[in-house]
PDB file of C-alpha atoms in Angstrom:
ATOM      1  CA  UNK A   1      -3.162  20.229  13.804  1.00 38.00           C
ATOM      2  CA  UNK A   2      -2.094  17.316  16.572  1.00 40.00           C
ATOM      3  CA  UNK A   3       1.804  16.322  15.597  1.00 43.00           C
ATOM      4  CA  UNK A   4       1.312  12.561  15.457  1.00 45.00           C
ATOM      5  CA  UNK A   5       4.682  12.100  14.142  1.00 42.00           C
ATOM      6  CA  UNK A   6       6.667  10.439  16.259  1.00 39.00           C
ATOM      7  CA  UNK A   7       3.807   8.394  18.339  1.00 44.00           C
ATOM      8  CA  UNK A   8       5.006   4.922  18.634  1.00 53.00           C
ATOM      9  CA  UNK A   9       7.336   3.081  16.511  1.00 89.00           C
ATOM     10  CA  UNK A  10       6.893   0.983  13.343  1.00 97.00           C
ATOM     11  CA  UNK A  11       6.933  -3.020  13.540  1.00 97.00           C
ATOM     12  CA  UNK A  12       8.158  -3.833   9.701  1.00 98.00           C
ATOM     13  CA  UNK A  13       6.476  -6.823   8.318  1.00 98.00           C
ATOM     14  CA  UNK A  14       7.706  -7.486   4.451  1.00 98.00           C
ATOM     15  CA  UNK A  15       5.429  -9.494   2.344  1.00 98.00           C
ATOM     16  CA  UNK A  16       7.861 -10.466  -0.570  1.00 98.00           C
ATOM     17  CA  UNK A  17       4.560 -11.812  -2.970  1.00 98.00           C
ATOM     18  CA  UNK A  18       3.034  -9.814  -6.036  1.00 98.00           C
ATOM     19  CA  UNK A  19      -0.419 -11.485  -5.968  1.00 98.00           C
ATOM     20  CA  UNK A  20       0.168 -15.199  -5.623  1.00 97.00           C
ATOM     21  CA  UNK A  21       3.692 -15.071  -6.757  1.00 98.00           C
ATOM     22  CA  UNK A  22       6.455 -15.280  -4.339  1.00 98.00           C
ATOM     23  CA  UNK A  23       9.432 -12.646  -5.017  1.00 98.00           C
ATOM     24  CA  UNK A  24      12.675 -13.967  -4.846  1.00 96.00           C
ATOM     25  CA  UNK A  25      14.764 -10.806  -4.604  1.00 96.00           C
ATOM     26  CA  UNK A  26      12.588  -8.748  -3.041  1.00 97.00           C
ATOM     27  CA  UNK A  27      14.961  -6.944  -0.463  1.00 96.00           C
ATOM     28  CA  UNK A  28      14.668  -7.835   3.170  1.00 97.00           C
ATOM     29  CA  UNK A  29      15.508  -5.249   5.939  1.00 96.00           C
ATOM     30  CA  UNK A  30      18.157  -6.489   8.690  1.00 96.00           C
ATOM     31  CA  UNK A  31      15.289  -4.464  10.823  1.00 93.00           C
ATOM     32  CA  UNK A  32      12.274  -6.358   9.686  1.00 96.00           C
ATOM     33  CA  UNK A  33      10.338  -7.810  12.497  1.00 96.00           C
ATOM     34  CA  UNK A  34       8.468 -10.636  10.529  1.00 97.00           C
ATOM     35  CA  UNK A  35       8.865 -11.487   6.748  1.00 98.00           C
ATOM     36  CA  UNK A  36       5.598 -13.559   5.540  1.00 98.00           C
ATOM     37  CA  UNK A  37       6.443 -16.759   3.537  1.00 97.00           C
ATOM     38  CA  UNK A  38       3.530 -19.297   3.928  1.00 96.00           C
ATOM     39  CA  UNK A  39       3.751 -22.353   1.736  1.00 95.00           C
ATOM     40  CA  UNK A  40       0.398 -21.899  -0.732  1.00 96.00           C
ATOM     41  CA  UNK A  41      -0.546 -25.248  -2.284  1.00 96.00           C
ATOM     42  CA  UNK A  42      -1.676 -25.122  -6.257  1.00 97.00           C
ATOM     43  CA  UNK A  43      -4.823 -23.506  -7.141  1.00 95.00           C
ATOM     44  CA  UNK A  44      -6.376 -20.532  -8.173  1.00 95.00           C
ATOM     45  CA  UNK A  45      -4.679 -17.272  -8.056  1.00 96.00           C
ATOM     46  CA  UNK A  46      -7.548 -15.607  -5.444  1.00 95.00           C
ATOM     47  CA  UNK A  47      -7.235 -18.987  -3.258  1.00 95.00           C
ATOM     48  CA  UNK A  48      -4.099 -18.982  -2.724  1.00 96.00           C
ATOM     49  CA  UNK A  49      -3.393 -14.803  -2.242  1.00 97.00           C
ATOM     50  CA  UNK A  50      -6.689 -15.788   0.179  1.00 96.00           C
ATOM     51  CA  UNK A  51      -4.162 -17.932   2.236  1.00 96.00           C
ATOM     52  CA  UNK A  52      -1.208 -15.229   1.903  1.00 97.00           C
ATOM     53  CA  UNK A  53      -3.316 -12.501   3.126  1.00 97.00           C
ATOM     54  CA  UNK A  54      -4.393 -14.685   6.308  1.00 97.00           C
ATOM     55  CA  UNK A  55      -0.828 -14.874   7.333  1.00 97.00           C
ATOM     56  CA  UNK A  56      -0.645 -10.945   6.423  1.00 98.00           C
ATOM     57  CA  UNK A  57      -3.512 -10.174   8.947  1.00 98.00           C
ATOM     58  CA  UNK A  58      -2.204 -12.036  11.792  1.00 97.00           C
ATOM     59  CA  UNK A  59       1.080 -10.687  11.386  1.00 98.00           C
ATOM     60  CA  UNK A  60      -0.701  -7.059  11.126  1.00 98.00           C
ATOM     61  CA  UNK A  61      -2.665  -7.886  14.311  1.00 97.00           C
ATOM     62  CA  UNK A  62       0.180  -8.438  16.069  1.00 96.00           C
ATOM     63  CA  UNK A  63       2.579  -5.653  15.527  1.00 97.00           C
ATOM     64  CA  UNK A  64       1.832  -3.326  17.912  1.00 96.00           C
ATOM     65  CA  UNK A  65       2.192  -0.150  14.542  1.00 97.00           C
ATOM     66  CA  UNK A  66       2.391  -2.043  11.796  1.00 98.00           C
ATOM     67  CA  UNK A  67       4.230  -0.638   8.652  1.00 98.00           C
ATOM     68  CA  UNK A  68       3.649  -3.462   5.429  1.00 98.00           C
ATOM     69  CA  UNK A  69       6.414  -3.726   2.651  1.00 98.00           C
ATOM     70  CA  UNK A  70       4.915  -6.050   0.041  1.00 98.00           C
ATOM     71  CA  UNK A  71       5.466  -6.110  -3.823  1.00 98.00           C
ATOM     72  CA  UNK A  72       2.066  -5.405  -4.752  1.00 98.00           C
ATOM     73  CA  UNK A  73      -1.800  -3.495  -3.693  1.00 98.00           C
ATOM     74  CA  UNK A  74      -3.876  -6.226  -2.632  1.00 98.00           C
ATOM     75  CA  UNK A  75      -1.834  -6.832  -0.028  1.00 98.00           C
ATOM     76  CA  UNK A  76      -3.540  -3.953   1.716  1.00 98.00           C
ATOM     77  CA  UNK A  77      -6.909  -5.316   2.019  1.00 97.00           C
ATOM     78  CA  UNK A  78      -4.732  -7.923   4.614  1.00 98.00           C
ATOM     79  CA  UNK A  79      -3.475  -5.139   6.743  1.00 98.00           C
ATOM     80  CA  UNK A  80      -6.784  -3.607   6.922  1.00 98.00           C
ATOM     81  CA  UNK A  81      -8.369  -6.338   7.769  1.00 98.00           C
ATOM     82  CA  UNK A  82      -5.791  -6.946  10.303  1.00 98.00           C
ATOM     83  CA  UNK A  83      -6.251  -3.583  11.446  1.00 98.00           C
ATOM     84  CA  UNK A  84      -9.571  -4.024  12.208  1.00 97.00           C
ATOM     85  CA  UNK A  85      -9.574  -6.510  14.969  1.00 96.00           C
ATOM     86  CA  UNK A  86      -8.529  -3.542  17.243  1.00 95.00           C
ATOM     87  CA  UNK A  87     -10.442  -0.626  15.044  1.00 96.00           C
ATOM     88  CA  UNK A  88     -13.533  -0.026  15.010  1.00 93.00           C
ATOM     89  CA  UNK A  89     -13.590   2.509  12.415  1.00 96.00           C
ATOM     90  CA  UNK A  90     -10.911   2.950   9.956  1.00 97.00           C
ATOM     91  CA  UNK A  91      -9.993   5.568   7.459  1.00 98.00           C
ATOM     92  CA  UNK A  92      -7.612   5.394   4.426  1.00 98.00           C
ATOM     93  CA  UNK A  93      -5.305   7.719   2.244  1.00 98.00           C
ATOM     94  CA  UNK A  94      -4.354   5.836  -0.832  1.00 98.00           C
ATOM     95  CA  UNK A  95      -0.998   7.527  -2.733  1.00 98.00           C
ATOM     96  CA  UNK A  96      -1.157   5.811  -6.311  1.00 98.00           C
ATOM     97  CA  UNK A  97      -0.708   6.863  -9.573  1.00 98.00           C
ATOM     98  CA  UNK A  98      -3.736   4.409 -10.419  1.00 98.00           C
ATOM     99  CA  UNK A  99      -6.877   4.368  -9.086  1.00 98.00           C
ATOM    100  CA  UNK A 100      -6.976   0.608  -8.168  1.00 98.00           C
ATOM    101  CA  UNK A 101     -10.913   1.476  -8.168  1.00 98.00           C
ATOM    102  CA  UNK A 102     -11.716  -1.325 -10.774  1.00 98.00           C
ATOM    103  CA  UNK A 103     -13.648  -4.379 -10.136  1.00 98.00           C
ATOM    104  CA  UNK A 104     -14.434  -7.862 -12.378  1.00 97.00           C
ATOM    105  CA  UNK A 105     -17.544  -6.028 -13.824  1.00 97.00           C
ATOM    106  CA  UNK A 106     -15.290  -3.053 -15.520  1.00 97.00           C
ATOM    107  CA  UNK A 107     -12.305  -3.842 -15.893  1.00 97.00           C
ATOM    108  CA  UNK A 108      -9.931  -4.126 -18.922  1.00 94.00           C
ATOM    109  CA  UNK A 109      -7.351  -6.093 -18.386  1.00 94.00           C
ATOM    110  CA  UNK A 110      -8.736  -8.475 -15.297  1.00 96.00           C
ATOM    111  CA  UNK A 111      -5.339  -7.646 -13.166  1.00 97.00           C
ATOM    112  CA  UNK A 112      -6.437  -8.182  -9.346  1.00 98.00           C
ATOM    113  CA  UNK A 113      -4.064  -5.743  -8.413  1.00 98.00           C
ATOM    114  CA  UNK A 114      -6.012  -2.739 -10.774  1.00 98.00           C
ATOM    115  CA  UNK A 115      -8.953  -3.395  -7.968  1.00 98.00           C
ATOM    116  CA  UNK A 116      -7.083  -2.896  -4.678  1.00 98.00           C
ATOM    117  CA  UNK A 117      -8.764   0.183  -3.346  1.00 98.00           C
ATOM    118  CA  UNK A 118     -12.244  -1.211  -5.014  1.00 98.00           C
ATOM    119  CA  UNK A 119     -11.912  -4.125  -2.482  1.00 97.00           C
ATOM    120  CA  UNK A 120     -11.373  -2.429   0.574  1.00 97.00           C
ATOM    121  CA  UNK A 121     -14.697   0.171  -0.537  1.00 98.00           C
ATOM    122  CA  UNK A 122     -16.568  -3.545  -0.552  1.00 96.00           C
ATOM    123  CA  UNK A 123     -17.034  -3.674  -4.317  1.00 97.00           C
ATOM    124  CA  UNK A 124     -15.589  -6.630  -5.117  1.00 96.00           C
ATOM    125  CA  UNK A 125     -17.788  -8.983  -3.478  1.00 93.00           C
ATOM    126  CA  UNK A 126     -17.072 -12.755  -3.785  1.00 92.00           C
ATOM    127  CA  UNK A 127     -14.105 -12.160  -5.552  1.00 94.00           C
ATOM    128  CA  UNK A 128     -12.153 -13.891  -2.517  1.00 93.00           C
ATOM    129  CA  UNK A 129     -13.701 -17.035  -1.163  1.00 84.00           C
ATOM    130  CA  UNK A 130     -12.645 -17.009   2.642  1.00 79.00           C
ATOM    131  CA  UNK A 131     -13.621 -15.252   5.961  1.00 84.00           C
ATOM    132  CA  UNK A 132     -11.189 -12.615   5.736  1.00 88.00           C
ATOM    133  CA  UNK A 133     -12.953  -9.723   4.086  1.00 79.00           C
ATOM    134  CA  UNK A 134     -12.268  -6.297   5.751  1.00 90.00           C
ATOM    135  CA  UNK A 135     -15.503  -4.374   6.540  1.00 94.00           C
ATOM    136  CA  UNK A 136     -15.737  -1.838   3.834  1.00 97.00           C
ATOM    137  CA  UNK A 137     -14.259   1.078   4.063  1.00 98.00           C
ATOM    138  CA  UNK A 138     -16.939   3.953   3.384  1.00 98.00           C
ATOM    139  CA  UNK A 139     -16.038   5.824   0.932  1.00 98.00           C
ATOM    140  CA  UNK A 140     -16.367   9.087   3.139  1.00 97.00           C
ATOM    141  CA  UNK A 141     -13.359   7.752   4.945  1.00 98.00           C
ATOM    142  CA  UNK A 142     -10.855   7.105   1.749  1.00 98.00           C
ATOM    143  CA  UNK A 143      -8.575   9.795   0.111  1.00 98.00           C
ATOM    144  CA  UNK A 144      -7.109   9.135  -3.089  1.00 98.00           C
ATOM    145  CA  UNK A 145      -4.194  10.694  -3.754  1.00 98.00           C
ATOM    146  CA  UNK A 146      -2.871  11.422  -7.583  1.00 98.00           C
ATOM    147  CA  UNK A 147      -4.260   8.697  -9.515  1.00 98.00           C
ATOM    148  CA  UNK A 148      -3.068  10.382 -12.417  1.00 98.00           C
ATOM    149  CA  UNK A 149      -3.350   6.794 -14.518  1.00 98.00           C
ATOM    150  CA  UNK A 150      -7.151   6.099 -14.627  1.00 98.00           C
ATOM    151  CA  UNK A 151      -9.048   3.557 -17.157  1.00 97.00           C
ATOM    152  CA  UNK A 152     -12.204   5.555 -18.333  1.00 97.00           C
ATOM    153  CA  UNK A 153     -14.774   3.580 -16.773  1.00 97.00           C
ATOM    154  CA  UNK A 154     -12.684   3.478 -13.664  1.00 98.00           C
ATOM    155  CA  UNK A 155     -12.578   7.424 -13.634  1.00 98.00           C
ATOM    156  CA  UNK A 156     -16.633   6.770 -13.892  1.00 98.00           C
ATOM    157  CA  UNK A 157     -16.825   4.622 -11.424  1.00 98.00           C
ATOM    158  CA  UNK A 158     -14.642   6.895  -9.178  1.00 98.00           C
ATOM    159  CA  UNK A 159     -16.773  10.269 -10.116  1.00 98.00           C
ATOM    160  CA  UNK A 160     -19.779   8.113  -9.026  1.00 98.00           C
ATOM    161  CA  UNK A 161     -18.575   7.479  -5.740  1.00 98.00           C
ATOM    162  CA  UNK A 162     -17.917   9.456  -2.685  1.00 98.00           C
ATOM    163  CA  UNK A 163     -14.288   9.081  -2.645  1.00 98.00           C
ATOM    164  CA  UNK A 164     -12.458  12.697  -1.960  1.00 98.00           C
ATOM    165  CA  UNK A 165      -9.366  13.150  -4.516  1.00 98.00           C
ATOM    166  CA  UNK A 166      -6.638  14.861  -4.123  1.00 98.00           C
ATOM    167  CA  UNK A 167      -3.427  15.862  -5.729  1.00 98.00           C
ATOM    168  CA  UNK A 168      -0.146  15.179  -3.969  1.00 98.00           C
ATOM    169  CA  UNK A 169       0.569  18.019  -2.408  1.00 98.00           C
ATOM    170  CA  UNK A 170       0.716  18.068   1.753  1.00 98.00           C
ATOM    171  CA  UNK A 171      -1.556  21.223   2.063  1.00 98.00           C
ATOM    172  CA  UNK A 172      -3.885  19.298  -0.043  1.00 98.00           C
ATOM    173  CA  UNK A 173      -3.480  16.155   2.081  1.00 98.00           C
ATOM    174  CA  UNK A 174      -3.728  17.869   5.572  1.00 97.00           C
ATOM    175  CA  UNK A 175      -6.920  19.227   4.829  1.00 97.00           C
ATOM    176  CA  UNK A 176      -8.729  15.892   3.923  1.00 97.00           C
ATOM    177  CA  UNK A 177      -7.687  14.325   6.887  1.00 97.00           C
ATOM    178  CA  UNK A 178      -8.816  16.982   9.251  1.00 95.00           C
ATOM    179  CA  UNK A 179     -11.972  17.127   7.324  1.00 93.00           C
ATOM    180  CA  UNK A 180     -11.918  13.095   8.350  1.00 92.00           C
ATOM    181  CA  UNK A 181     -11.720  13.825  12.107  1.00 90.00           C
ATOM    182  CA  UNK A 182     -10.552  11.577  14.394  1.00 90.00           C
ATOM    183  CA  UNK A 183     -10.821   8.311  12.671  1.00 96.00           C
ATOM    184  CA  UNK A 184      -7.363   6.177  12.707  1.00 98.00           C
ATOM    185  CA  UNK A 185      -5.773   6.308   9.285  1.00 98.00           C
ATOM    186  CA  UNK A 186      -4.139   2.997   7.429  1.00 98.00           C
ATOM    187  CA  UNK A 187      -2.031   5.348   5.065  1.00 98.00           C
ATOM    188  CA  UNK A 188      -1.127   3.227   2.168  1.00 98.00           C
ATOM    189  CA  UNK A 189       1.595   4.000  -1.113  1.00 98.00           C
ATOM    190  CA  UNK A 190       2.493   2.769  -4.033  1.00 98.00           C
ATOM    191  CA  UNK A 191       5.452   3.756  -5.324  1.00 98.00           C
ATOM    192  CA  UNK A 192       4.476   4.348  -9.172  1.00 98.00           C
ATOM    193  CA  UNK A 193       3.218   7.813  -7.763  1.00 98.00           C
ATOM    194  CA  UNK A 194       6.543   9.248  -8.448  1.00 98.00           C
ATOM    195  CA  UNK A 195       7.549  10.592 -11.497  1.00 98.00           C
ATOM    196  CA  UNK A 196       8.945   7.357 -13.251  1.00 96.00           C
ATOM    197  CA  UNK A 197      11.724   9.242 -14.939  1.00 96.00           C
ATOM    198  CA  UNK A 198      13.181   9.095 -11.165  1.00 96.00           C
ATOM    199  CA  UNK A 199      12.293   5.036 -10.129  1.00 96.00           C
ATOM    200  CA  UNK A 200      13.450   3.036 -12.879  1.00 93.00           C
ATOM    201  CA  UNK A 201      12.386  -0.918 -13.407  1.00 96.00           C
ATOM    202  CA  UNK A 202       8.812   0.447 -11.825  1.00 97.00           C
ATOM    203  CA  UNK A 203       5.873  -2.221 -13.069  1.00 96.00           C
ATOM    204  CA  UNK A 204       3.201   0.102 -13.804  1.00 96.00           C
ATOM    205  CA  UNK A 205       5.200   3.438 -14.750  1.00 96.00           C
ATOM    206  CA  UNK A 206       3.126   6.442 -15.170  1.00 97.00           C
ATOM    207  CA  UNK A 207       5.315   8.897 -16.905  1.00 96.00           C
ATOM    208  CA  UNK A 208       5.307  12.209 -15.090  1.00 97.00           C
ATOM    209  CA  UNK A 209       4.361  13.050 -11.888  1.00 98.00           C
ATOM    210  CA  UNK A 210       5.241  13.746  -8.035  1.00 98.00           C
ATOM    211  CA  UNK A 211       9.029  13.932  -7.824  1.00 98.00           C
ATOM    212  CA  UNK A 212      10.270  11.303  -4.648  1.00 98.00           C
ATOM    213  CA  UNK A 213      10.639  14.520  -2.329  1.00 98.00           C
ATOM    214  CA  UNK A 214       7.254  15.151  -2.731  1.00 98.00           C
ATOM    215  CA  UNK A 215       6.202  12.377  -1.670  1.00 98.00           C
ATOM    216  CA  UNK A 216       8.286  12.102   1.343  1.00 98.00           C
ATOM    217  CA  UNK A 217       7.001  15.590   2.291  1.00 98.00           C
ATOM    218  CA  UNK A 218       2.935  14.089   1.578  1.00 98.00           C
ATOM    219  CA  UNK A 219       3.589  10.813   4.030  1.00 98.00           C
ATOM    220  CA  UNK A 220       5.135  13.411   6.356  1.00 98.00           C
ATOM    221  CA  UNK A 221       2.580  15.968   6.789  1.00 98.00           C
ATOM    222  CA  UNK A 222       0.047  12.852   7.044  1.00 98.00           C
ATOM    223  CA  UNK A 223       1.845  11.398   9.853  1.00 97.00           C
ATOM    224  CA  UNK A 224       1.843  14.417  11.709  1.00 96.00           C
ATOM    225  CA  UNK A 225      -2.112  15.389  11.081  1.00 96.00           C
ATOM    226  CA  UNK A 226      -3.644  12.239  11.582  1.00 97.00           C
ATOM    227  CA  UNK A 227      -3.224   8.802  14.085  1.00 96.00           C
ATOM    228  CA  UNK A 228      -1.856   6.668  11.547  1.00 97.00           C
ATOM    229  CA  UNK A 229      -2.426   3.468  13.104  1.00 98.00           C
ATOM    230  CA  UNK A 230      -0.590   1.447  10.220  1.00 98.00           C
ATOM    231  CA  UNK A 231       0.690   2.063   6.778  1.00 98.00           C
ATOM    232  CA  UNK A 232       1.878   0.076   3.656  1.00 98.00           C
ATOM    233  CA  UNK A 233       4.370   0.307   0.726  1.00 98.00           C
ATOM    234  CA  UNK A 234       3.741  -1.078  -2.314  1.00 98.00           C
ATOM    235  CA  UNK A 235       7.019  -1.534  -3.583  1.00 98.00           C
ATOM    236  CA  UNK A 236       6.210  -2.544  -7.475  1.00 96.00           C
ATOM    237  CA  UNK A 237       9.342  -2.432  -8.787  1.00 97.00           C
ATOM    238  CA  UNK A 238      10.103  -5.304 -11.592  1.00 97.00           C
ATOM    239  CA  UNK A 239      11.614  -8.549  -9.897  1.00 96.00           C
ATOM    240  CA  UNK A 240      15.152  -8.191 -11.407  1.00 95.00           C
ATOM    241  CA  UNK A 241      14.968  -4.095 -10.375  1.00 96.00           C
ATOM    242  CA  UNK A 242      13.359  -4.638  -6.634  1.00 96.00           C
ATOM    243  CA  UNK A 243      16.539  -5.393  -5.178  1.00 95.00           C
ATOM    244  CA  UNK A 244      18.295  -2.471  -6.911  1.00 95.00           C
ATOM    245  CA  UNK A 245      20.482   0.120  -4.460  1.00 94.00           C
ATOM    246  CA  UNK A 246      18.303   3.035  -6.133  1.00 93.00           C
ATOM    247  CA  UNK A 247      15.182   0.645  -5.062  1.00 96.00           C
ATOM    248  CA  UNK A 248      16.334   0.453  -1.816  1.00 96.00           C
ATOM    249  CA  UNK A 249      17.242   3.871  -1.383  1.00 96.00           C
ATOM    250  CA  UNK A 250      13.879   5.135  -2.478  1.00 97.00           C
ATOM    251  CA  UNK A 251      12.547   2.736   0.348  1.00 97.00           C
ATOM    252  CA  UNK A 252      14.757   3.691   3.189  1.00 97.00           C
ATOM    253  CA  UNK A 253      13.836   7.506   2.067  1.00 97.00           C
ATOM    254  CA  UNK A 254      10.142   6.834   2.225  1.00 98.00           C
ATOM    255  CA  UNK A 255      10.154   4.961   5.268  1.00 97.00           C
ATOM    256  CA  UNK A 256      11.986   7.609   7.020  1.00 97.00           C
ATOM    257  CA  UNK A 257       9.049  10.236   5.990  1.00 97.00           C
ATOM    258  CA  UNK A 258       6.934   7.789   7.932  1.00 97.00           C
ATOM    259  CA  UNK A 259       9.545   8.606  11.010  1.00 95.00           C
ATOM    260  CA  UNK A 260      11.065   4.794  11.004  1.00 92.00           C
ATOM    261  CA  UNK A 261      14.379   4.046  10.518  1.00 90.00           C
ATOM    262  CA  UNK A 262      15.305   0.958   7.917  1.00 92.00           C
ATOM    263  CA  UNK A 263      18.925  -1.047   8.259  1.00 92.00           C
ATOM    264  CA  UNK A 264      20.016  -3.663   5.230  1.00 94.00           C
ATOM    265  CA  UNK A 265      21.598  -6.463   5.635  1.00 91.00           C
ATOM    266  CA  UNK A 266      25.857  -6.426   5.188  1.00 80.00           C
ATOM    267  CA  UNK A 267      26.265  -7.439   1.391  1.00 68.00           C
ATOM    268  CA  UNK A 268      27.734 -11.202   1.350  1.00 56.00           C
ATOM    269  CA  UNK A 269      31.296 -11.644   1.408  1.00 48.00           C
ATOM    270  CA  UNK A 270      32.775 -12.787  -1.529  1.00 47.00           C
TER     271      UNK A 270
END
């Protein structure tokens, strides 16, 4: 095993947007090196997170290691794309409690951000009118960690594929990514993998599960097996809990797994 750990430093770009929908509070480290606010004009919801991913990309192709706070999934299929304007190949670990493996032909509920991992594999074709689209991912090169929460024809469409799952556990994790050579890693987590007794306010809680150490040891060991050449947080809290101190703490925590180091902002003076 190759300690990767501490190769390079992290360029924070926040993405304050849950789909098309721009998030207020969403918290806003004093150490962020680019915060993405374009102005989207009226129109569909896929046009205009089209637009907001653009920005996303650049931004990603840019930062020299780029680590992505955002408020939702999608968001991902930006920083992969932006990832591969310098990557030829690209592999991903995917830390969810959901699948995010379901596309406009299966799904239940239509929610864009349910199909987040389905668009990076290239199953969601059309969905997203612009020139943007990542090259798929192959589903050799994707782990799937947890997805504990899984709609039953999603959990189909995942046994169908090639897609290796594991549980989050850091042996577990270590092992899949040596098994994936190599190949640079955009390491990617939502943070309704943890138990949701622990991260109140959480959009999409999924009862029990990982506790937040856990996790913090999984984004570790990843970081030192593989050359994790960018990474995301999804952080899916509710918009009136985002901004929470125990939100922020669970941030700061799991960006220092990742070896970065976040600073807030002073609260105002009143």
């Amino acid at each position: 095993m190759t300690d990767h750990s501490t190769a390079g430093t992290w360029d924070v770009i926040v993405t304050p947007w849950h789909l098309d929908e721009h998030i207020p509070a969403f918290p806003i480290p004093a150490t962020a090196a680019e915060t993405i606010r374009p102005a989207l004009p009226a129109g569909p919801v896929p046009a205009r997170m089209s637009l907001l991913h653009q920005a996303v990309a650049d931004a990603v192709a840019r930062a020299a290691r780029p680590l992505l706070l955002s408020g939702d999934c999608p968001a991902a299929r930006a920083a992969v794309a932006g990832l591969q304007r310098r990557h030829r190949d690209l592999a991903v670990v995917w830390l969810d409690a959901h699948g995010d493996f379901n596309t406009p032909a299966i799904t239940v509920s239509g929610y864009l951000g349910g199909m987040a991992l389905a668009m990076l594999t290239g199953r969601t074709p059309g969905l997203f009118d612009d020139a943007l689209d990542p090259r798929p991912v192959p589903d050799t090169s994707v782990v799937l960690v947890d997805a504990r929460d899984l709609d039953p024809a999603e959990r189909d469409a995942l046994t169908a594929s090639q897609v290796r799952r594991v549980p989050a556990d850091p042996a577990a994790i270590t092992a899949a990514l040596d098994a994936l050579g190599r190949t640079p890693v955009y390491l990617h987590l939502d943070i309704d993998v943890v138990d949701s007794a622990q991260l109140p306010g959480l959009r999409f809680p999924s009862g029990p599960g990982p506790s937040l150490t856990q996790i913090e040891e999984c984004l570790a060991a990843a970081c030192a097996t593989a050359d994790v050449a960018g990474a995301g947080i999804a952080c899916a809290w509710l918009p009136d809990r985002v901004n929470d101190q125990t939100t922020r703490e669970a941030i700061t925590r799991l960006v220092g797994a990742l070896g970065a180091d976040l600073a807030w902002p002073e609260p105002a003076a009143r």
